[in-house]
Coordinates of N, CA, C and O in Angstrom, one line a residue:
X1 N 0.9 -1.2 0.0 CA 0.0 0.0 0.0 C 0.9 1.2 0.0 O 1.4 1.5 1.1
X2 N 1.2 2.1 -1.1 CA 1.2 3.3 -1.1 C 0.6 4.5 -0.6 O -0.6 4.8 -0.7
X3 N 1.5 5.1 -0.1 CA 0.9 6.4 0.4 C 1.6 7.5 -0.2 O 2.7 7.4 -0.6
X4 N 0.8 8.9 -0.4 CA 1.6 9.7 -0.9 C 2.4 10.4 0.5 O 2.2 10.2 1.7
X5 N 3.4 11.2 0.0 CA 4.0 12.1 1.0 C 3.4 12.9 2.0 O 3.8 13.1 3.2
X6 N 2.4 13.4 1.3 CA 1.4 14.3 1.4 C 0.6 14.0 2.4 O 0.6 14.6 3.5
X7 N 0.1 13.4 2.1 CA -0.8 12.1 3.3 C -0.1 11.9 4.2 O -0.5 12.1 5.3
X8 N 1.0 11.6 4.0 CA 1.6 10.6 5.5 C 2.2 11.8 6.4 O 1.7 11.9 7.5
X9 N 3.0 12.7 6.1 CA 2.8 14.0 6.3 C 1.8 14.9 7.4 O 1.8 15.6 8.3
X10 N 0.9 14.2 6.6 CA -1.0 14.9 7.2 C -0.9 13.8 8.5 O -0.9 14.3 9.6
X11 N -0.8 12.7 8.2 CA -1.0 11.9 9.4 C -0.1 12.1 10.3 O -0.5 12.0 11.5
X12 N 1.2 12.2 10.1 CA 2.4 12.6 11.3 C 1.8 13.7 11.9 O 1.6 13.7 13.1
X13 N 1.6 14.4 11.4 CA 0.8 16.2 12.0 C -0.2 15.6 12.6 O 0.0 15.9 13.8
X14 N -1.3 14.7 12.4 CA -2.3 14.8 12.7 C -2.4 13.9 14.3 O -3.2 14.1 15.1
X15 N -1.5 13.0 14.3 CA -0.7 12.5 15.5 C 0.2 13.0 16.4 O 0.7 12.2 17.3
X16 N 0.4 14.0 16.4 CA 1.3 15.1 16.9 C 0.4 16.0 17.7 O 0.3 16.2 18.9
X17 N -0.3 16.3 16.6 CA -1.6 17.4 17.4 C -2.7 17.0 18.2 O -3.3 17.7 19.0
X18 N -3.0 15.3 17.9 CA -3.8 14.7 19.1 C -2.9 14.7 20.4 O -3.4 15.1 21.5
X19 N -1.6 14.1 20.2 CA -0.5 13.7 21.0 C -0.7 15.0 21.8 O -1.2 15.1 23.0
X20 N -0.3 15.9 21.1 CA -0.4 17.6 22.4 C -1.7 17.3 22.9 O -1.9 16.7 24.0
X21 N -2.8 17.6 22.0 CA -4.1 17.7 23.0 C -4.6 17.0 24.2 O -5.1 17.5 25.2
X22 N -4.4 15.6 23.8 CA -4.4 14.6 25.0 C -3.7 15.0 26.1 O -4.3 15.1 27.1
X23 N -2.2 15.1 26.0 CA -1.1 15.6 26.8 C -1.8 16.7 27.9 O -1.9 16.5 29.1
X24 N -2.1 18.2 26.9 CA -2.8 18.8 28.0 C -4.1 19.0 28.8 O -4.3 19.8 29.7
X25 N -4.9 17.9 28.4 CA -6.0 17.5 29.1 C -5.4 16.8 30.3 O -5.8 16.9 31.4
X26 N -4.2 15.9 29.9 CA -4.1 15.2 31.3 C -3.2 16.4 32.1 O -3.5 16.3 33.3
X27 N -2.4 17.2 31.9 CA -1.7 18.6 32.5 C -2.9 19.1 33.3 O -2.7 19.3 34.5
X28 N -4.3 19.4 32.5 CA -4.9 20.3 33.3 C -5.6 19.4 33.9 O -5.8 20.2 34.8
X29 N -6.3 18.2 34.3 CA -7.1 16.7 34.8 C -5.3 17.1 36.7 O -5.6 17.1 37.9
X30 N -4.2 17.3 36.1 CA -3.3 16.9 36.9 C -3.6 18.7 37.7 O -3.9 18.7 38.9
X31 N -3.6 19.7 37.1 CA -3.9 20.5 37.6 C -5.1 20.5 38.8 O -5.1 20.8 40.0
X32 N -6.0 20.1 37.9 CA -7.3 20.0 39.3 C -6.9 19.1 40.2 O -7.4 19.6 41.2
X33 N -6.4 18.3 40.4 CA -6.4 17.9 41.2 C -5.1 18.1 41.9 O -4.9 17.5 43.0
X34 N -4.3 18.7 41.6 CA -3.2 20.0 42.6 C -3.9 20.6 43.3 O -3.9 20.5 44.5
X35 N -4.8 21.3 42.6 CA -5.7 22.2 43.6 C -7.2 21.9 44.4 O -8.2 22.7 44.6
X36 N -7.0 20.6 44.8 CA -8.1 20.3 45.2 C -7.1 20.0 46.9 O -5.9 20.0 47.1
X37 N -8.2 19.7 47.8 CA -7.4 19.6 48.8 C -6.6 18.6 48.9 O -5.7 18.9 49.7
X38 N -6.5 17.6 48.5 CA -5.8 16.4 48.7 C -4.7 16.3 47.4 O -4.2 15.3 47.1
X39 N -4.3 17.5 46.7 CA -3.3 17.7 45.8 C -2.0 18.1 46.4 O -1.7 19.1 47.2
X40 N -1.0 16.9 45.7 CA 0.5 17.4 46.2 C 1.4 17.7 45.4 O 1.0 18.1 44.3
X41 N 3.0 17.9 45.6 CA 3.8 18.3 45.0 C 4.1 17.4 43.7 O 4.7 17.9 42.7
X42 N 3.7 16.2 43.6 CA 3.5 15.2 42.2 C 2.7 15.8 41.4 O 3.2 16.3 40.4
X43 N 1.3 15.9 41.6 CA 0.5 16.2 40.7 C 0.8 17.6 40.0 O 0.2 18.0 39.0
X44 N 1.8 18.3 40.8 CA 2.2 19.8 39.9 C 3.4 19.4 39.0 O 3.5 20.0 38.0
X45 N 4.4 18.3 39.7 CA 5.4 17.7 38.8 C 4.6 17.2 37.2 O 4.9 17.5 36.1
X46 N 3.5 16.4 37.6 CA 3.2 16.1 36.3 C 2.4 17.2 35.2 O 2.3 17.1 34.0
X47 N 1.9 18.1 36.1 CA 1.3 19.3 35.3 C 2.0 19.8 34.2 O 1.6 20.4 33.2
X48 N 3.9 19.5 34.9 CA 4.9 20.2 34.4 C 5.2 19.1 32.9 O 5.5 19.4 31.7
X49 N 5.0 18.2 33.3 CA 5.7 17.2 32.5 C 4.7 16.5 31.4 O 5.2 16.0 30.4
X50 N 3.5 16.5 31.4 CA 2.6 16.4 30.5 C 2.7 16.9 29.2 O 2.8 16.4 28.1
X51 N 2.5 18.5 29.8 CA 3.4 19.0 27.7 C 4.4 18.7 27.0 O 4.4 18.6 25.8
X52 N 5.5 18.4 27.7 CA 6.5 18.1 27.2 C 6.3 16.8 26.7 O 7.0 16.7 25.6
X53 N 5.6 15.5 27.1 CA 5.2 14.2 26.9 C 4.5 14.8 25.2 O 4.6 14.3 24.1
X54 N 3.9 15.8 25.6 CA 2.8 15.8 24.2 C 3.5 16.5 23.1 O 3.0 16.6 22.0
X55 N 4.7 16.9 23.4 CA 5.0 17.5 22.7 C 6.4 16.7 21.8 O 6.8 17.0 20.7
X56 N 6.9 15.6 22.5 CA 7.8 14.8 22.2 C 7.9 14.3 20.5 O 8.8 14.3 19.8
X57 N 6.8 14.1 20.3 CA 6.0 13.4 18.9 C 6.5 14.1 17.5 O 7.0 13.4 16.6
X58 N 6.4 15.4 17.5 CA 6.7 16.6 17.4 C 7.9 17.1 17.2 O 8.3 17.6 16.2
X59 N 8.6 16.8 18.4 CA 10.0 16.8 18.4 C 10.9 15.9 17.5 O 11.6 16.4 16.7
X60 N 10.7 14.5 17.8 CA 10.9 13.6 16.8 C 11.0 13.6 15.4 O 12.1 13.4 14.8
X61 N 9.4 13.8 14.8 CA 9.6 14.1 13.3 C 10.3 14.9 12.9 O 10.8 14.8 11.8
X62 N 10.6 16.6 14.1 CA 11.3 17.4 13.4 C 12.7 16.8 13.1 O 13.4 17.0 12.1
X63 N 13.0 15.8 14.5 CA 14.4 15.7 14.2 C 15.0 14.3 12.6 O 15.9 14.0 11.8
X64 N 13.9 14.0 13.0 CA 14.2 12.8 11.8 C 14.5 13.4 10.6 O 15.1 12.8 9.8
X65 N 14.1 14.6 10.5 CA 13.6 15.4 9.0 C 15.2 16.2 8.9 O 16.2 16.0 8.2
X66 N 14.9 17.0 9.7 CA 16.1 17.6 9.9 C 17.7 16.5 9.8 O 18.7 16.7 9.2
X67 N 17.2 15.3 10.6 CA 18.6 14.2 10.1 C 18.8 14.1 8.8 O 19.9 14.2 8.2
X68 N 17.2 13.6 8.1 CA 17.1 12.9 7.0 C 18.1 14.0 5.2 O 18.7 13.6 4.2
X69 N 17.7 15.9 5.9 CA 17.8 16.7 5.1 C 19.6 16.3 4.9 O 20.3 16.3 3.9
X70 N 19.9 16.2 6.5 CA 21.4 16.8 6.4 C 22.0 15.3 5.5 O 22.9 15.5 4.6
X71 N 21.6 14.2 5.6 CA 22.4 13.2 4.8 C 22.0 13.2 3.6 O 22.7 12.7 2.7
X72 N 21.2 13.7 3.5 CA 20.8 14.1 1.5 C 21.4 15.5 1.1 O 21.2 16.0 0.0
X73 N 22.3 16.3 2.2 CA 22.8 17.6 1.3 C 24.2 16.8 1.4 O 25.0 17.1 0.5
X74 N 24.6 16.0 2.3 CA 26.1 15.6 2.6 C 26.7 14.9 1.3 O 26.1 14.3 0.5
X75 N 28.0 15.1 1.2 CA 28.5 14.6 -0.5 C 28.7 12.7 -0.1 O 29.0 12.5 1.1
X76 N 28.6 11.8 -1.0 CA 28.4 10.5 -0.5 C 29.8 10.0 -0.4 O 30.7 10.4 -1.2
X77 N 29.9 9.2 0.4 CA 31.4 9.1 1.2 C 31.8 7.7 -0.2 O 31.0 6.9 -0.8
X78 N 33.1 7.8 -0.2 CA 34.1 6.8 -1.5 C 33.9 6.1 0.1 O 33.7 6.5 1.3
X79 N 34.2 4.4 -0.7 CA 34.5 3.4 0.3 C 35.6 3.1 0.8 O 36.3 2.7 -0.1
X80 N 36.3 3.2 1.8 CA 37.6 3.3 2.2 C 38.5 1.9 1.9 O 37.9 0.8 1.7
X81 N 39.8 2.1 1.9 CA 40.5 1.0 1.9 C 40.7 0.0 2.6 O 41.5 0.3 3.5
X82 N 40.4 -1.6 2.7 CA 40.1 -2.1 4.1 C 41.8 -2.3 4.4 O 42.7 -2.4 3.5
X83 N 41.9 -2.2 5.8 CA 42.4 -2.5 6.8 C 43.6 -3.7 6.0 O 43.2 -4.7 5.4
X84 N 45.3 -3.4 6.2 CA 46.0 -3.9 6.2 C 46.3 -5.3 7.4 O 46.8 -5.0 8.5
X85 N 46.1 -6.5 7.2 CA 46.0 -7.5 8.8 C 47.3 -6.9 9.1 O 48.2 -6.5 8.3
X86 N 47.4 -6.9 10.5 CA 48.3 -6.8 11.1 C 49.4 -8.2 11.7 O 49.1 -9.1 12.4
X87 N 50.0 -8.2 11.4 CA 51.3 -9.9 11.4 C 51.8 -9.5 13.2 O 52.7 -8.7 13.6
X88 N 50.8 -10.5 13.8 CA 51.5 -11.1 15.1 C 53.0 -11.8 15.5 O 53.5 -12.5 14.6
X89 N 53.4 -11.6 16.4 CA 55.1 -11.3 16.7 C 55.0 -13.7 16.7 O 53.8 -13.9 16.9
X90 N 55.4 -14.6 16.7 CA 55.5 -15.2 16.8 C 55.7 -16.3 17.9 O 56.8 -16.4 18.4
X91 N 54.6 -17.0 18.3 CA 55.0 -17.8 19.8 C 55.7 -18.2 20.4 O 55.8 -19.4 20.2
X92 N 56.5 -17.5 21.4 CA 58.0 -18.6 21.7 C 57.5 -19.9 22.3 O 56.8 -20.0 23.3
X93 N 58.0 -20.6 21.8 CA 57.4 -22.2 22.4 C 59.2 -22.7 23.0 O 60.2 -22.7 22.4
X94 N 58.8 -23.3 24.3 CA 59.7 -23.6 25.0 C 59.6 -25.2 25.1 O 58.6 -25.7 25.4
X95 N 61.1 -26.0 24.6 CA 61.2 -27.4 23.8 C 61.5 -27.9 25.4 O 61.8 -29.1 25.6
X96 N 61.5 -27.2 26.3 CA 62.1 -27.9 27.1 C 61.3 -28.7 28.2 O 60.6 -27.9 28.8
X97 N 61.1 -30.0 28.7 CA 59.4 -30.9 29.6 C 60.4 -29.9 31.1 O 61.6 -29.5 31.2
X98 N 59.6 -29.9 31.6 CA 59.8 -29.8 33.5 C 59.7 -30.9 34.2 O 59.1 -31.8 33.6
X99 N 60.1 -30.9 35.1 CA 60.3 -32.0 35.7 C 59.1 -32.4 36.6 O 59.0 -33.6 37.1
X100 N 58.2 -31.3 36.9 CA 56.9 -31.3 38.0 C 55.8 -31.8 36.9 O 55.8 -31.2 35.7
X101 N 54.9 -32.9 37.3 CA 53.7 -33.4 36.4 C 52.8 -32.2 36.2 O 52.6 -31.9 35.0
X102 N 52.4 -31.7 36.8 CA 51.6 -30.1 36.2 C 52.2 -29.6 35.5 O 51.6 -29.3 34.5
X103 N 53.5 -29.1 35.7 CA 54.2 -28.3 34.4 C 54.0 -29.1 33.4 O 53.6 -28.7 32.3
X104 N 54.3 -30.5 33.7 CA 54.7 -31.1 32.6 C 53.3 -31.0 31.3 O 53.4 -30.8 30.1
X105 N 51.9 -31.3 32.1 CA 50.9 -31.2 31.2 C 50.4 -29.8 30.6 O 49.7 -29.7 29.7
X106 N 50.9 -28.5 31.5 CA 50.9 -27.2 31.1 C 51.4 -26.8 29.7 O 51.0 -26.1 28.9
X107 N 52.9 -27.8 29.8 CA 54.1 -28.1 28.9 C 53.3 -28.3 27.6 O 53.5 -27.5 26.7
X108 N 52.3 -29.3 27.2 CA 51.9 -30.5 26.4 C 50.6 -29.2 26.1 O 50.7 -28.6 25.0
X109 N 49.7 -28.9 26.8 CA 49.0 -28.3 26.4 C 49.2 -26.8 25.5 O 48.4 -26.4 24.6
X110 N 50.5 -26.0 26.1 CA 51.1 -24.8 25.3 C 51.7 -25.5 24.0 O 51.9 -25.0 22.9
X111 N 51.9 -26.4 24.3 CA 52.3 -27.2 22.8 C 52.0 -27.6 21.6 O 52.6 -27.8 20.6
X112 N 50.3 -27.8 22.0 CA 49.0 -28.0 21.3 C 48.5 -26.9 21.0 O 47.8 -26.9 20.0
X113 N 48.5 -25.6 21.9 CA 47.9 -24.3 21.2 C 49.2 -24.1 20.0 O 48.9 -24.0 18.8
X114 N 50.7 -24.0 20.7 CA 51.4 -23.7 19.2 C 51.2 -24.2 18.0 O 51.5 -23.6 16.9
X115 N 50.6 -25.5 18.1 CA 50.4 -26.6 17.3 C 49.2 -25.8 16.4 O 49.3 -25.4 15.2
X116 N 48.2 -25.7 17.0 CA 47.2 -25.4 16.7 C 47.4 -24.2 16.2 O 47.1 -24.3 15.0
X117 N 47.9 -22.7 16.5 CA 48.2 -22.0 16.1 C 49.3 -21.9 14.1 O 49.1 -21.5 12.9
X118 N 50.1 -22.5 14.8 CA 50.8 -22.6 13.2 C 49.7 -23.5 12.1 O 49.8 -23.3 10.9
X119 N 49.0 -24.4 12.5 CA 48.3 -24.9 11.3 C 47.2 -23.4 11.1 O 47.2 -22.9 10.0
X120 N 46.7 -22.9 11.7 CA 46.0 -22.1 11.6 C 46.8 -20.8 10.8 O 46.1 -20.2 9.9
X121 N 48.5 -20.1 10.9 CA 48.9 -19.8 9.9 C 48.6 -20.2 8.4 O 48.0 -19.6 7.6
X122 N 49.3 -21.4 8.4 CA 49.1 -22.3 6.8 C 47.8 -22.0 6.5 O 47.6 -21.5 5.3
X123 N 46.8 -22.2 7.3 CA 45.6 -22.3 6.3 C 45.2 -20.5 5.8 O 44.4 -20.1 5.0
X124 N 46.0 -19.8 6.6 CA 45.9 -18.3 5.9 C 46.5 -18.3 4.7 O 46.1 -17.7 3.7
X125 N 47.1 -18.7 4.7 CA 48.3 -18.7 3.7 C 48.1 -18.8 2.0 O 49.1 -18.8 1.3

């Protein structure tokens, strides 16, 4: 379903301007009952904060519009050059077992990451 600009336009406005109206019915609904006797310092916080709620809607489209203008006046960016890999310094792997069984499997397992490491070179390669 298409719509024209025009229309949709009308309808953002027209969602905007309920959005306020509503907003200040409940501002002034928050007012009365500020001023009724059992009204407190909330119900004047929300008196305060109601328009701005209604007015948010508003805000938005302007800013979308306003984003949308500036990337359609902006000149279109060339795609940049990717990224040279950068070459990691090389694993020192130590040939030598320890003599302690924990070392020794610490030993075996850094041996298996080197392992694993250099086939994973080759396959860049």
């Amino acid at each position: 379903m298409a719509t024209s600009p025009v229309a949709r336009r009308l309808a953002i406005a027209g969602v905007c301007l309920l959005s306020l109206v509503l907003c200040c019915g409940l501002a002034w609904w928050q007012w009365e009952k500020f001023s009724s006797a059992n009204g407190t310092f909330q119900n004047l916080g929300y008196v305060l904060q109601w328009p701005l709620f209604g007015l948010f809607p508003a805000f938005m489209f302007w800013r979308i519009r306003q984003l949308r203008l500036r990337a359609e006046a902006a000149p279109p960016q060339e795609p940049e050059e990717p990224a040279k890999p950068v070459r990691l310094p090389e694993p020192r792997v130590s040939r030598e077992q320890p003599a302690d069984p924990e070392d020794a499997e610490l030993a075996a397992y850094n041996a298996y990451l080197a392992e694993l490491a250099a086939r994973d070179e080759e396959s860049r390669k």
